[in-house]
Amino acid sequence: MVGALLYLRLVSLRNWLASTAARLRQPKYLASALAGAAYFYLVFFRRLLSTRPPAPGAPAGLAGGPLEPGAALVLGAAILFTFVLLRFAYSWIAPAPSPRLRFTEAEIAFLFPAPISRTRLIHFNLLSSQLYILLSSVLLTVVFNRWSFLGGNPAARAVGWWLILSTWNLLGTYSQLAIALRIQRAGGGVRLRVLGALLVLATALAYSTWQRARPPAEAELAGLRPMAAYLVRCLDIGPARTVLAPFEWVVGPFAARGLRAFLLALGPALAIPAALYLAVLRLEVSFAEGSIAQAEQRAQVRTAWRSGTYRGAGAKLKAIRAPFALRDRGRPELAFFWKNLIAIQAWFNLRTFLIILMSFAIVLFANLRGPRSPIGATAPLVLVGAVMVTFYTLLAGPQLFRQDLRSDLVNADILKTYPLAGWQIVLGQILTPTLLMSGVLWLALLTAGWAYSRLPAAPGALSHSAQATLVLCLAAVIPLIVFLQLLVPNGAALLFPAWHQASRNRAAGPEALGQRLIFVFGQLFAVLLALLPAALLGFLLFFASFWLLGIPAALVIATAGVVAVVAGELCVGVWWLGGRFERLDIAQELRP
Amino acid sequence: MIEVNGLAKRFGEFTAVRDLSFAVQPGEVLGLVGPNGAGKTTTLRCLAGIIPLSGGSVQIAGVDLAADPVGAKRALAFFPDEPRLFDYLTVRQHLTFVARIYGVAGHEPRVQPLLEELEIADKADLLPGALSRGMKQKLVIACGLLHDPRVMFFDEPLTGLDPLGIRRMKDSIVRRARAGAAIVLSSHLLHLLEEVCTHVLILKQGEKLAGGTLAEVAAQFSQGEASVSLEDVFIRATGGTED
């Protein structure tokens, strides 16, 4: 069994590396891998490999030398205890419908009908997770190497992470099987009894600890390090000490200083996962049905995620009425607008928009009552809030509103059989998120404009007419900027379909990280670059005309210039991406 | 109706289809057969305008696919092996969407008979997620037929259908051909192709091994036998291997 598992994992890994390496022959994918590798090196590995001491005056935090071994042990045990308690409680609050272990659909197809005993299947499952745990241990050691307060050396910490994660995994496996089995046998009523007992025990423990601990002195709240020391003192007494003991065993090697301490800590630390392992093996429980159901569910989620239609666990699709009647004749681009409007209603419907609208309306109404009213005096806060909403929508909106070409890339073959030019498809697909993002931004702009008008007039501030004109001009520019913001990620999906698909697959690794970095910075750079000529022209027109015509008229002229330049750029962009879409062979691009 | 001359498709250094020529007239059904990896799907995707040709030319209903792809696509319908649908559109909304894309005037009176013919009228307000694979395939066919295409391409149209579904699909293809459509379909189910196709084209490693009416191709590989099945022809033509 071990041989078969190793063969499966190693061959899969080798083939994955080979297909990734083959893709890296294309410069665009090589660039992403280099960017990801550079990020990893600069952020994590450079410090790990560096022998230089930290620069004086570096941010302190919990730094300033490692924590006492005992303190690190107690804190680590307390953190682990909290996680285990929460996980245990969650397992009882939302138990699995039946005992199950995590297998992929392919593993189920090959292993379940094979002449393999139940115990061997459990071994397969545990060994499979060991490969991920080993990798995670190395990654966590590298990532948290910056936390100098942990002390110890990286090798000991890697082993420590492995022990913690293995215990966590075995505990999860045991609780998942045991709890589902217990509920199956005893009925749902047992859940309430166990949860009640958990609550009583946790409350009693917290109360007991609180009673024994003295209130913190002011100096003990002055920073993270004194706070940690105070917490350790509180936890190192009474029942808390006893409860945390087995967790301290698990954390022992992680917090150990020196080889001797590490070796001494290994024994008790290994005893816990070993006991859990034996407990899992001794559970007489059938997990086949639950595992199959879980694998199918995960496969459905993965498919939905890849197609961009994942709406969260348990969510079901339902038919949604069309927002308006689509006539047979007319611009075909509107058909995409109509289709995506239906799709987006699954999570951003009229009710959501009305809630947003009402929120803005309440804020505006409060401000209407004047700055002397308690709520009305919040105009500066409202202004800041509206500006933040604007920036957030502009930056994160394109990632949230994805009902465009990106969500339809899996249907590219079908879209390409339509009697439409590529630019028509690109244009039609982007219309819906443009409208919705523009709607949110218009509301934010209106709120910001209103809040600004309620502020005490500063010397040299814009007149009311100029303010109103500025708001209208910005409102005119917003849809174009939004379209530009959306055009960039859609273009990226067309230019780099494999990257786009990798993000759908929740891919990890330097290549995936690199592509995300390139996408984020690339989008920012592309938008700024596209806006630069428009902004220059706008400034020129404004400064050339406001001497003669006044600020409101100059704003209108400058806006007209900006609109013309950005609209022209968008036309060129849509036309170019349309051509790219026509030439795209999605099957070939996604071929490993 | 369909004229293919010297069609070639290359992916980098790999040639998937080379120098392929054939014609399909109205009323004819051409069966595209070949071992796995022979280039059947690539050929169909080229003919449907999904991927550009690397060489040669394709005329769809007299329109050059490379010169006027939009015009050529107005006359064709492509039915993929895997039904690709929009998750959030109901059956009826799919047809409304397609009607607008193809500019099918007064499509609504045509929808109900089409849905009834394909036996999905009672599913009109359901989303694809609530349909079985066969139903999804029927919806794809309904969408493809809505604009009365004169040229149809079916990629493995019988995959995933139950025996009744296969029978109805065959009847539907034959009926469309008799109504004057030119049809190209690919399938591995040779005995079923024998019932549907008037012509056959055997591909191997992207090259045409044989082509013509069923009788002509059978005669080419009969080796003196009185009657040979398409399966025998296929095995003799391909040498019984994929390579």
PDB file of N, CA and C in Angstrom, chain A residues 307 309 311 317-322 326-332 334-336 338-339 342-343 346 403 408 410-411 413-421 582-588 591, chain B residues 9 11-12 14 45 48-52 69-71 73-74 76 78 80 84-90 92-94 96-108 125-127 129:
ATOM      1  N   SER A 307     -15.716  27.134 -13.130  1.00  0.00           N
ATOM      2  CA  SER A 307     -16.574  27.838 -14.091  1.00  0.00           C
ATOM      3  C   SER A 307     -16.984  29.205 -13.582  1.00  0.00           C
ATOM      4  N   THR A 309     -18.865  29.871 -10.978  1.00  0.00           N
ATOM      5  CA  THR A 309     -20.245  29.939 -10.494  1.00  0.00           C
ATOM      6  C   THR A 309     -20.373  29.455  -9.066  1.00  0.00           C
ATOM      7  N   ARG A 311     -20.930  29.480  -5.326  1.00  0.00           N
ATOM      8  CA  ARG A 311     -21.644  30.466  -4.518  1.00  0.00           C
ATOM      9  C   ARG A 311     -21.569  30.158  -3.030  1.00  0.00           C
ATOM     10  N   LEU A 317     -28.601  26.750  -6.842  1.00  0.00           N
ATOM     11  CA  LEU A 317     -29.035  27.646  -7.892  1.00  0.00           C
ATOM     12  C   LEU A 317     -30.545  27.603  -8.006  1.00  0.00           C
ATOM     13  N   LYS A 318     -31.134  28.728  -8.318  1.00  0.00           N
ATOM     14  CA  LYS A 318     -32.554  28.701  -8.617  1.00  0.00           C
ATOM     15  C   LYS A 318     -32.810  29.630  -9.793  1.00  0.00           C
ATOM     16  N   ALA A 319     -33.875  29.305 -10.509  1.00  0.00           N
ATOM     17  CA  ALA A 319     -34.188  30.102 -11.695  1.00  0.00           C
ATOM     18  C   ALA A 319     -34.527  31.525 -11.280  1.00  0.00           C
ATOM     19  N   ILE A 320     -34.018  32.478 -12.043  1.00  0.00           N
ATOM     20  CA  ILE A 320     -34.237  33.890 -11.722  1.00  0.00           C
ATOM     21  C   ILE A 320     -34.945  34.549 -12.898  1.00  0.00           C
ATOM     22  N   ARG A 321     -35.928  35.342 -12.567  1.00  0.00           N
ATOM     23  CA  ARG A 321     -36.677  36.006 -13.638  1.00  0.00           C
ATOM     24  C   ARG A 321     -35.767  37.004 -14.365  1.00  0.00           C
ATOM     25  N   ALA A 322     -35.952  37.085 -15.668  1.00  0.00           N
ATOM     26  CA  ALA A 322     -35.130  38.007 -16.456  1.00  0.00           C
ATOM     27  C   ALA A 322     -35.439  39.439 -16.041  1.00  0.00           C
ATOM     28  N   LEU A 326     -36.061  40.436 -23.400  1.00  0.00           N
ATOM     29  CA  LEU A 326     -35.063  40.595 -24.465  1.00  0.00           C
ATOM     30  C   LEU A 326     -35.749  40.384 -25.811  1.00  0.00           C
ATOM     31  N   ARG A 327     -35.733  41.418 -26.633  1.00  0.00           N
ATOM     32  CA  ARG A 327     -36.390  41.287 -27.940  1.00  0.00           C
ATOM     33  C   ARG A 327     -35.513  40.477 -28.903  1.00  0.00           C
ATOM     34  N   ASP A 328     -36.169  39.980 -29.954  1.00  0.00           N
ATOM     35  CA  ASP A 328     -35.444  39.139 -30.913  1.00  0.00           C
ATOM     36  C   ASP A 328     -34.391  39.933 -31.685  1.00  0.00           C
ATOM     37  N   ARG A 329     -34.746  41.147 -32.036  1.00  0.00           N
ATOM     38  CA  ARG A 329     -33.854  41.957 -32.873  1.00  0.00           C
ATOM     39  C   ARG A 329     -33.195  43.049 -32.039  1.00  0.00           C
ATOM     40  N   GLY A 330     -32.056  43.482 -32.466  1.00  0.00           N
ATOM     41  CA  GLY A 330     -31.345  44.554 -31.774  1.00  0.00           C
ATOM     42  C   GLY A 330     -29.885  44.197 -31.615  1.00  0.00           C
ATOM     43  N   ARG A 331     -29.154  45.065 -30.937  1.00  0.00           N
ATOM     44  CA  ARG A 331     -27.730  44.826 -30.766  1.00  0.00           C
ATOM     45  C   ARG A 331     -27.498  43.504 -30.019  1.00  0.00           C
ATOM     46  N   PRO A 332     -26.728  42.597 -30.590  1.00  0.00           N
ATOM     47  CA  PRO A 332     -26.501  41.313 -29.907  1.00  0.00           C
ATOM     48  C   PRO A 332     -25.725  41.460 -28.595  1.00  0.00           C
ATOM     49  N   LEU A 334     -26.352  43.334 -26.279  1.00  0.00           N
ATOM     50  CA  LEU A 334     -27.302  43.432 -25.167  1.00  0.00           C
ATOM     51  C   LEU A 334     -27.737  42.057 -24.662  1.00  0.00           C
ATOM     52  N   ALA A 335     -27.647  41.058 -25.519  1.00  0.00           N
ATOM     53  CA  ALA A 335     -28.005  39.705 -25.081  1.00  0.00           C
ATOM     54  C   ALA A 335     -27.046  39.243 -23.978  1.00  0.00           C
ATOM     55  N   PHE A 336     -25.765  39.590 -24.120  1.00  0.00           N
ATOM     56  CA  PHE A 336     -24.798  39.232 -23.076  1.00  0.00           C
ATOM     57  C   PHE A 336     -25.075  40.022 -21.805  1.00  0.00           C
ATOM     58  N   TRP A 338     -27.942  41.096 -20.838  1.00  0.00           N
ATOM     59  CA  TRP A 338     -29.151  40.465 -20.270  1.00  0.00           C
ATOM     60  C   TRP A 338     -28.796  39.159 -19.555  1.00  0.00           C
ATOM     61  N   LYS A 339     -28.010  38.350 -20.223  1.00  0.00           N
ATOM     62  CA  LYS A 339     -27.620  37.058 -19.653  1.00  0.00           C
ATOM     63  C   LYS A 339     -26.825  37.247 -18.352  1.00  0.00           C
ATOM     64  N   ILE A 342     -28.860  38.353 -15.389  1.00  0.00           N
ATOM     65  CA  ILE A 342     -29.549  37.226 -14.741  1.00  0.00           C
ATOM     66  C   ILE A 342     -28.566  36.484 -13.833  1.00  0.00           C
ATOM     67  N   ALA A 343     -27.364  36.247 -14.357  1.00  0.00           N
ATOM     68  CA  ALA A 343     -26.378  35.482 -13.586  1.00  0.00           C
ATOM     69  C   ALA A 343     -25.968  36.222 -12.320  1.00  0.00           C
ATOM     70  N   ALA A 346     -27.929  36.220  -8.872  1.00  0.00           N
ATOM     71  CA  ALA A 346     -27.843  35.147  -7.897  1.00  0.00           C
ATOM     72  C   ALA A 346     -27.216  35.628  -6.596  1.00  0.00           C
ATOM     73  N   GLN A 403     -18.987  38.474 -13.499  1.00  0.00           N
ATOM     74  CA  GLN A 403     -19.934  37.921 -14.479  1.00  0.00           C
ATOM     75  C   GLN A 403     -19.674  38.561 -15.838  1.00  0.00           C
ATOM     76  N   ASP A 408     -17.219  33.089 -18.480  1.00  0.00           N
ATOM     77  CA  ASP A 408     -17.686  32.354 -19.656  1.00  0.00           C
ATOM     78  C   ASP A 408     -16.543  31.767 -20.466  1.00  0.00           C
ATOM     79  N   VAL A 410     -14.934  29.146 -20.060  1.00  0.00           N
ATOM     80  CA  VAL A 410     -15.109  27.701 -20.295  1.00  0.00           C
ATOM     81  C   VAL A 410     -16.068  27.448 -21.464  1.00  0.00           C
ATOM     82  N   ASN A 411     -16.909  28.439 -21.757  1.00  0.00           N
ATOM     83  CA  ASN A 411     -17.848  28.294 -22.882  1.00  0.00           C
ATOM     84  C   ASN A 411     -17.317  28.957 -24.146  1.00  0.00           C
ATOM     85  N   ASP A 413     -15.726  27.999 -26.685  1.00  0.00           N
ATOM     86  CA  ASP A 413     -15.996  27.294 -27.942  1.00  0.00           C
ATOM     87  C   ASP A 413     -17.384  27.623 -28.464  1.00  0.00           C
ATOM     88  N   ILE A 414     -18.349  27.645 -27.561  1.00  0.00           N
ATOM     89  CA  ILE A 414     -19.724  27.928 -27.979  1.00  0.00           C
ATOM     90  C   ILE A 414     -19.856  29.387 -28.404  1.00  0.00           C
ATOM     91  N   LEU A 415     -19.272  30.287 -27.628  1.00  0.00           N
ATOM     92  CA  LEU A 415     -19.358  31.719 -27.964  1.00  0.00           C
ATOM     93  C   LEU A 415     -18.758  31.976 -29.349  1.00  0.00           C
ATOM     94  N   LYS A 416     -17.718  31.212 -29.670  1.00  0.00           N
ATOM     95  CA  LYS A 416     -17.041  31.451 -30.949  1.00  0.00           C
ATOM     96  C   LYS A 416     -17.833  30.933 -32.150  1.00  0.00           C
ATOM     97  N   THR A 417     -18.841  30.092 -31.884  1.00  0.00           N
ATOM     98  CA  THR A 417     -19.664  29.660 -33.020  1.00  0.00           C
ATOM     99  C   THR A 417     -20.771  30.676 -33.319  1.00  0.00           C
ATOM    100  N   TYR A 418     -20.937  31.670 -32.437  1.00  0.00           N
ATOM    101  CA  TYR A 418     -21.975  32.686 -32.686  1.00  0.00           C
ATOM    102  C   TYR A 418     -21.556  33.575 -33.866  1.00  0.00           C
ATOM    103  N   PRO A 419     -22.520  34.009 -34.629  1.00  0.00           N
ATOM    104  CA  PRO A 419     -22.176  34.877 -35.772  1.00  0.00           C
ATOM    105  C   PRO A 419     -21.890  36.314 -35.330  1.00  0.00           C
ATOM    106  N   LEU A 420     -20.897  36.463 -34.497  1.00  0.00           N
ATOM    107  CA  LEU A 420     -20.554  37.776 -33.951  1.00  0.00           C
ATOM    108  C   LEU A 420     -19.055  37.990 -34.077  1.00  0.00           C
ATOM    109  N   ALA A 421     -18.684  39.255 -34.224  1.00  0.00           N
ATOM    110  CA  ALA A 421     -17.251  39.562 -34.218  1.00  0.00           C
ATOM    111  C   ALA A 421     -16.763  39.460 -32.778  1.00  0.00           C
ATOM    112  N   GLU A 582     -11.019  35.902 -31.062  1.00  0.00           N
ATOM    113  CA  GLU A 582     -11.275  35.124 -32.278  1.00  0.00           C
ATOM    114  C   GLU A 582     -10.161  34.120 -32.542  1.00  0.00           C
ATOM    115  N   ARG A 583      -8.944  34.492 -32.173  1.00  0.00           N
ATOM    116  CA  ARG A 583      -7.817  33.592 -32.440  1.00  0.00           C
ATOM    117  C   ARG A 583      -7.566  32.611 -31.305  1.00  0.00           C
ATOM    118  N   LEU A 584      -8.244  32.817 -30.192  1.00  0.00           N
ATOM    119  CA  LEU A 584      -7.989  31.988 -29.011  1.00  0.00           C
ATOM    120  C   LEU A 584      -8.418  30.545 -29.232  1.00  0.00           C
ATOM    121  N   ASP A 585      -7.537  29.629 -28.873  1.00  0.00           N
ATOM    122  CA  ASP A 585      -7.913  28.215 -28.864  1.00  0.00           C
ATOM    123  C   ASP A 585      -7.775  27.750 -27.421  1.00  0.00           C
ATOM    124  N   ILE A 586      -8.889  27.778 -26.739  1.00  0.00           N
ATOM    125  CA  ILE A 586      -8.854  27.540 -25.298  1.00  0.00           C
ATOM    126  C   ILE A 586      -8.339  26.144 -24.975  1.00  0.00           C
ATOM    127  N   ALA A 587      -8.713  25.162 -25.795  1.00  0.00           N
ATOM    128  CA  ALA A 587      -8.276  23.781 -25.530  1.00  0.00           C
ATOM    129  C   ALA A 587      -6.756  23.678 -25.632  1.00  0.00           C
ATOM    130  N   GLN A 588      -6.195  24.365 -26.601  1.00  0.00           N
ATOM    131  CA  GLN A 588      -4.751  24.321 -26.807  1.00  0.00           C
ATOM    132  C   GLN A 588      -4.029  25.059 -25.680  1.00  0.00           C
ATOM    133  N   ARG A 591      -3.903  23.041 -22.553  1.00  0.00           N
ATOM    134  CA  ARG A 591      -3.263  21.727 -22.642  1.00  0.00           C
ATOM    135  C   ARG A 591      -1.955  21.746 -21.855  1.00  0.00           C
TER     136      ARG A 591
ATOM    137  N   LYS B   9      -4.320  22.034 -40.017  1.00  0.00           N
ATOM    138  CA  LYS B   9      -4.292  22.659 -38.697  1.00  0.00           C
ATOM    139  C   LYS B   9      -3.046  22.194 -37.963  1.00  0.00           C
ATOM    140  N   PHE B  11      -0.548  22.793 -34.476  1.00  0.00           N
ATOM    141  CA  PHE B  11      -0.337  23.345 -33.138  1.00  0.00           C
ATOM    142  C   PHE B  11       1.160  23.355 -32.910  1.00  0.00           C
ATOM    143  N   GLY B  12       1.765  24.487 -33.120  1.00  0.00           N
ATOM    144  CA  GLY B  12       3.218  24.549 -33.024  1.00  0.00           C
ATOM    145  C   GLY B  12       3.834  23.655 -34.091  1.00  0.00           C
ATOM    146  N   PHE B  14       3.349  20.422 -34.151  1.00  0.00           N
ATOM    147  CA  PHE B  14       2.501  19.240 -34.345  1.00  0.00           C
ATOM    148  C   PHE B  14       1.393  19.533 -35.363  1.00  0.00           C
ATOM    149  N   ARG B  45     -13.890  21.544 -35.138  1.00  0.00           N
ATOM    150  CA  ARG B  45     -13.713  22.862 -34.527  1.00  0.00           C
ATOM    151  C   ARG B  45     -13.221  23.878 -35.557  1.00  0.00           C
ATOM    152  N   ALA B  48     -16.274  24.747 -37.729  1.00  0.00           N
ATOM    153  CA  ALA B  48     -17.258  25.590 -37.047  1.00  0.00           C
ATOM    154  C   ALA B  48     -16.720  26.986 -36.741  1.00  0.00           C
ATOM    155  N   GLY B  49     -15.469  27.242 -37.104  1.00  0.00           N
ATOM    156  CA  GLY B  49     -14.901  28.572 -36.894  1.00  0.00           C
ATOM    157  C   GLY B  49     -14.457  28.808 -35.465  1.00  0.00           C
ATOM    158  N   ILE B  50     -14.303  27.736 -34.707  1.00  0.00           N
ATOM    159  CA  ILE B  50     -13.880  27.893 -33.313  1.00  0.00           C
ATOM    160  C   ILE B  50     -12.384  28.171 -33.246  1.00  0.00           C
ATOM    161  N   ILE B  51     -11.638  27.469 -34.070  1.00  0.00           N
ATOM    162  CA  ILE B  51     -10.192  27.726 -34.131  1.00  0.00           C
ATOM    163  C   ILE B  51      -9.824  28.036 -35.581  1.00  0.00           C
ATOM    164  N   PRO B  52      -8.850  28.929 -35.754  1.00  0.00           N
ATOM    165  CA  PRO B  52      -8.494  29.305 -37.120  1.00  0.00           C
ATOM    166  C   PRO B  52      -7.751  28.185 -37.840  1.00  0.00           C
ATOM    167  N   PRO B  69     -16.186  35.243 -41.348  1.00  0.00           N
ATOM    168  CA  PRO B  69     -16.589  34.247 -40.342  1.00  0.00           C
ATOM    169  C   PRO B  69     -18.000  34.475 -39.810  1.00  0.00           C
ATOM    170  N   VAL B  70     -18.361  35.745 -39.646  1.00  0.00           N
ATOM    171  CA  VAL B  70     -19.694  36.028 -39.092  1.00  0.00           C
ATOM    172  C   VAL B  70     -20.772  35.555 -40.056  1.00  0.00           C
ATOM    173  N   GLY B  71     -20.579  35.836 -41.336  1.00  0.00           N
ATOM    174  CA  GLY B  71     -21.555  35.409 -42.344  1.00  0.00           C
ATOM    175  C   GLY B  71     -21.669  33.896 -42.412  1.00  0.00           C
ATOM    176  N   LYS B  73     -20.955  31.765 -40.048  1.00  0.00           N
ATOM    177  CA  LYS B  73     -21.510  31.205 -38.812  1.00  0.00           C
ATOM    178  C   LYS B  73     -23.028  31.354 -38.737  1.00  0.00           C
ATOM    179  N   ARG B  74     -23.568  32.331 -39.468  1.00  0.00           N
ATOM    180  CA  ARG B  74     -25.032  32.477 -39.472  1.00  0.00           C
ATOM    181  C   ARG B  74     -25.711  31.222 -40.010  1.00  0.00           C
ATOM    182  N   LEU B  76     -24.496  28.058 -39.782  1.00  0.00           N
ATOM    183  CA  LEU B  76     -24.099  26.774 -39.190  1.00  0.00           C
ATOM    184  C   LEU B  76     -24.510  26.658 -37.725  1.00  0.00           C
ATOM    185  N   PHE B  78     -23.100  24.248 -34.292  1.00  0.00           N
ATOM    186  CA  PHE B  78     -22.111  23.281 -33.803  1.00  0.00           C
ATOM    187  C   PHE B  78     -22.634  22.664 -32.517  1.00  0.00           C
ATOM    188  N   PRO B  80     -21.372  20.412 -29.534  1.00  0.00           N
ATOM    189  CA  PRO B  80     -20.196  19.763 -28.941  1.00  0.00           C
ATOM    190  C   PRO B  80     -20.565  18.460 -28.247  1.00  0.00           C
ATOM    191  N   ARG B  84     -22.392  22.411 -23.221  1.00  0.00           N
ATOM    192  CA  ARG B  84     -21.902  23.604 -22.534  1.00  0.00           C
ATOM    193  C   ARG B  84     -23.047  24.597 -22.426  1.00  0.00           C
ATOM    194  N   LEU B  85     -23.479  24.866 -21.215  1.00  0.00           N
ATOM    195  CA  LEU B  85     -24.639  25.735 -21.023  1.00  0.00           C
ATOM    196  C   LEU B  85     -24.318  26.807 -19.986  1.00  0.00           C
ATOM    197  N   PHE B  86     -25.163  27.822 -19.947  1.00  0.00           N
ATOM    198  CA  PHE B  86     -24.991  28.886 -18.969  1.00  0.00           C
ATOM    199  C   PHE B  86     -25.755  28.503 -17.705  1.00  0.00           C
ATOM    200  N   ASP B  87     -25.037  28.427 -16.597  1.00  0.00           N
ATOM    201  CA  ASP B  87     -25.619  27.877 -15.368  1.00  0.00           C
ATOM    202  C   ASP B  87     -26.854  28.630 -14.886  1.00  0.00           C
ATOM    203  N   TYR B  88     -26.919  29.921 -15.154  1.00  0.00           N
ATOM    204  CA  TYR B  88     -27.982  30.732 -14.558  1.00  0.00           C
ATOM    205  C   TYR B  88     -29.158  30.995 -15.494  1.00  0.00           C
ATOM    206  N   LEU B  89     -29.102  30.489 -16.712  1.00  0.00           N
ATOM    207  CA  LEU B  89     -30.221  30.692 -17.640  1.00  0.00           C
ATOM    208  C   LEU B  89     -31.090  29.436 -17.660  1.00  0.00           C
ATOM    209  N   THR B  90     -32.407  29.643 -17.592  1.00  0.00           N
ATOM    210  CA  THR B  90     -33.310  28.504 -17.701  1.00  0.00           C
ATOM    211  C   THR B  90     -33.327  28.029 -19.162  1.00  0.00           C
ATOM    212  N   ARG B  92     -35.770  28.088 -21.280  1.00  0.00           N
ATOM    213  CA  ARG B  92     -36.402  29.099 -22.144  1.00  0.00           C
ATOM    214  C   ARG B  92     -35.499  30.316 -22.316  1.00  0.00           C
ATOM    215  N   GLN B  93     -34.826  30.721 -21.224  1.00  0.00           N
ATOM    216  CA  GLN B  93     -33.949  31.894 -21.315  1.00  0.00           C
ATOM    217  C   GLN B  93     -32.759  31.612 -22.247  1.00  0.00           C
ATOM    218  N   HIS B  94     -32.315  30.368 -22.288  1.00  0.00           N
ATOM    219  CA  HIS B  94     -31.257  30.011 -23.244  1.00  0.00           C
ATOM    220  C   HIS B  94     -31.718  30.304 -24.670  1.00  0.00           C
ATOM    221  N   THR B  96     -34.109  32.327 -25.642  1.00  0.00           N
ATOM    222  CA  THR B  96     -34.264  33.777 -25.843  1.00  0.00           C
ATOM    223  C   THR B  96     -32.918  34.415 -26.157  1.00  0.00           C
ATOM    224  N   PHE B  97     -31.917  33.994 -25.411  1.00  0.00           N
ATOM    225  CA  PHE B  97     -30.566  34.528 -25.598  1.00  0.00           C
ATOM    226  C   PHE B  97     -30.049  34.217 -27.004  1.00  0.00           C
ATOM    227  N   VAL B  98     -30.192  32.956 -27.391  1.00  0.00           N
ATOM    228  CA  VAL B  98     -29.682  32.533 -28.704  1.00  0.00           C
ATOM    229  C   VAL B  98     -30.455  33.238 -29.824  1.00  0.00           C
ATOM    230  N   ALA B  99     -31.766  33.427 -29.616  1.00  0.00           N
ATOM    231  CA  ALA B  99     -32.575  34.111 -30.633  1.00  0.00           C
ATOM    232  C   ALA B  99     -32.052  35.516 -30.893  1.00  0.00           C
ATOM    233  N   ARG B 100     -31.650  36.200 -29.823  1.00  0.00           N
ATOM    234  CA  ARG B 100     -31.133  37.562 -29.986  1.00  0.00           C
ATOM    235  C   ARG B 100     -29.766  37.540 -30.682  1.00  0.00           C
ATOM    236  N   ILE B 101     -28.949  36.558 -30.295  1.00  0.00           N
ATOM    237  CA  ILE B 101     -27.604  36.481 -30.885  1.00  0.00           C
ATOM    238  C   ILE B 101     -27.715  36.263 -32.403  1.00  0.00           C
ATOM    239  N   TYR B 102     -28.631  35.389 -32.799  1.00  0.00           N
ATOM    240  CA  TYR B 102     -28.768  35.081 -34.229  1.00  0.00           C
ATOM    241  C   TYR B 102     -29.796  35.973 -34.908  1.00  0.00           C
ATOM    242  N   GLY B 103     -30.461  36.851 -34.129  1.00  0.00           N
ATOM    243  CA  GLY B 103     -31.469  37.736 -34.697  1.00  0.00           C
ATOM    244  C   GLY B 103     -32.636  36.964 -35.296  1.00  0.00           C
ATOM    245  N   VAL B 104     -33.111  35.953 -34.561  1.00  0.00           N
ATOM    246  CA  VAL B 104     -34.238  35.142 -35.056  1.00  0.00           C
ATOM    247  C   VAL B 104     -35.535  35.894 -34.769  1.00  0.00           C
ATOM    248  N   ALA B 105     -36.100  36.476 -35.793  1.00  0.00           N
ATOM    249  CA  ALA B 105     -37.308  37.283 -35.589  1.00  0.00           C
ATOM    250  C   ALA B 105     -38.487  36.370 -35.225  1.00  0.00           C
ATOM    251  N   GLY B 106     -39.291  36.825 -34.265  1.00  0.00           N
ATOM    252  CA  GLY B 106     -40.481  36.080 -33.856  1.00  0.00           C
ATOM    253  C   GLY B 106     -40.152  34.664 -33.431  1.00  0.00           C
ATOM    254  N   HIS B 107     -39.196  34.535 -32.540  1.00  0.00           N
ATOM    255  CA  HIS B 107     -38.730  33.189 -32.184  1.00  0.00           C
ATOM    256  C   HIS B 107     -39.706  32.454 -31.279  1.00  0.00           C
ATOM    257  N   GLU B 108     -40.532  33.205 -30.570  1.00  0.00           N
ATOM    258  CA  GLU B 108     -41.336  32.543 -29.525  1.00  0.00           C
ATOM    259  C   GLU B 108     -42.275  31.464 -30.048  1.00  0.00           C
ATOM    260  N   ASP B 125     -38.653  25.959 -17.591  1.00  0.00           N
ATOM    261  CA  ASP B 125     -38.277  26.941 -16.575  1.00  0.00           C
ATOM    262  C   ASP B 125     -37.235  26.409 -15.598  1.00  0.00           C
ATOM    263  N   LEU B 126     -36.569  25.350 -15.990  1.00  0.00           N
ATOM    264  CA  LEU B 126     -35.530  24.785 -15.120  1.00  0.00           C
ATOM    265  C   LEU B 126     -34.145  25.255 -15.556  1.00  0.00           C
ATOM    266  N   LEU B 127     -33.256  25.296 -14.598  1.00  0.00           N
ATOM    267  CA  LEU B 127     -31.857  25.624 -14.898  1.00  0.00           C
ATOM    268  C   LEU B 127     -31.123  24.359 -15.355  1.00  0.00           C
ATOM    269  N   GLY B 129     -28.648  22.928 -14.218  1.00  0.00           N
ATOM    270  CA  GLY B 129     -28.260  22.091 -13.087  1.00  0.00           C
ATOM    271  C   GLY B 129     -29.320  21.073 -12.710  1.00  0.00           C
TER     272      GLY B 129
END
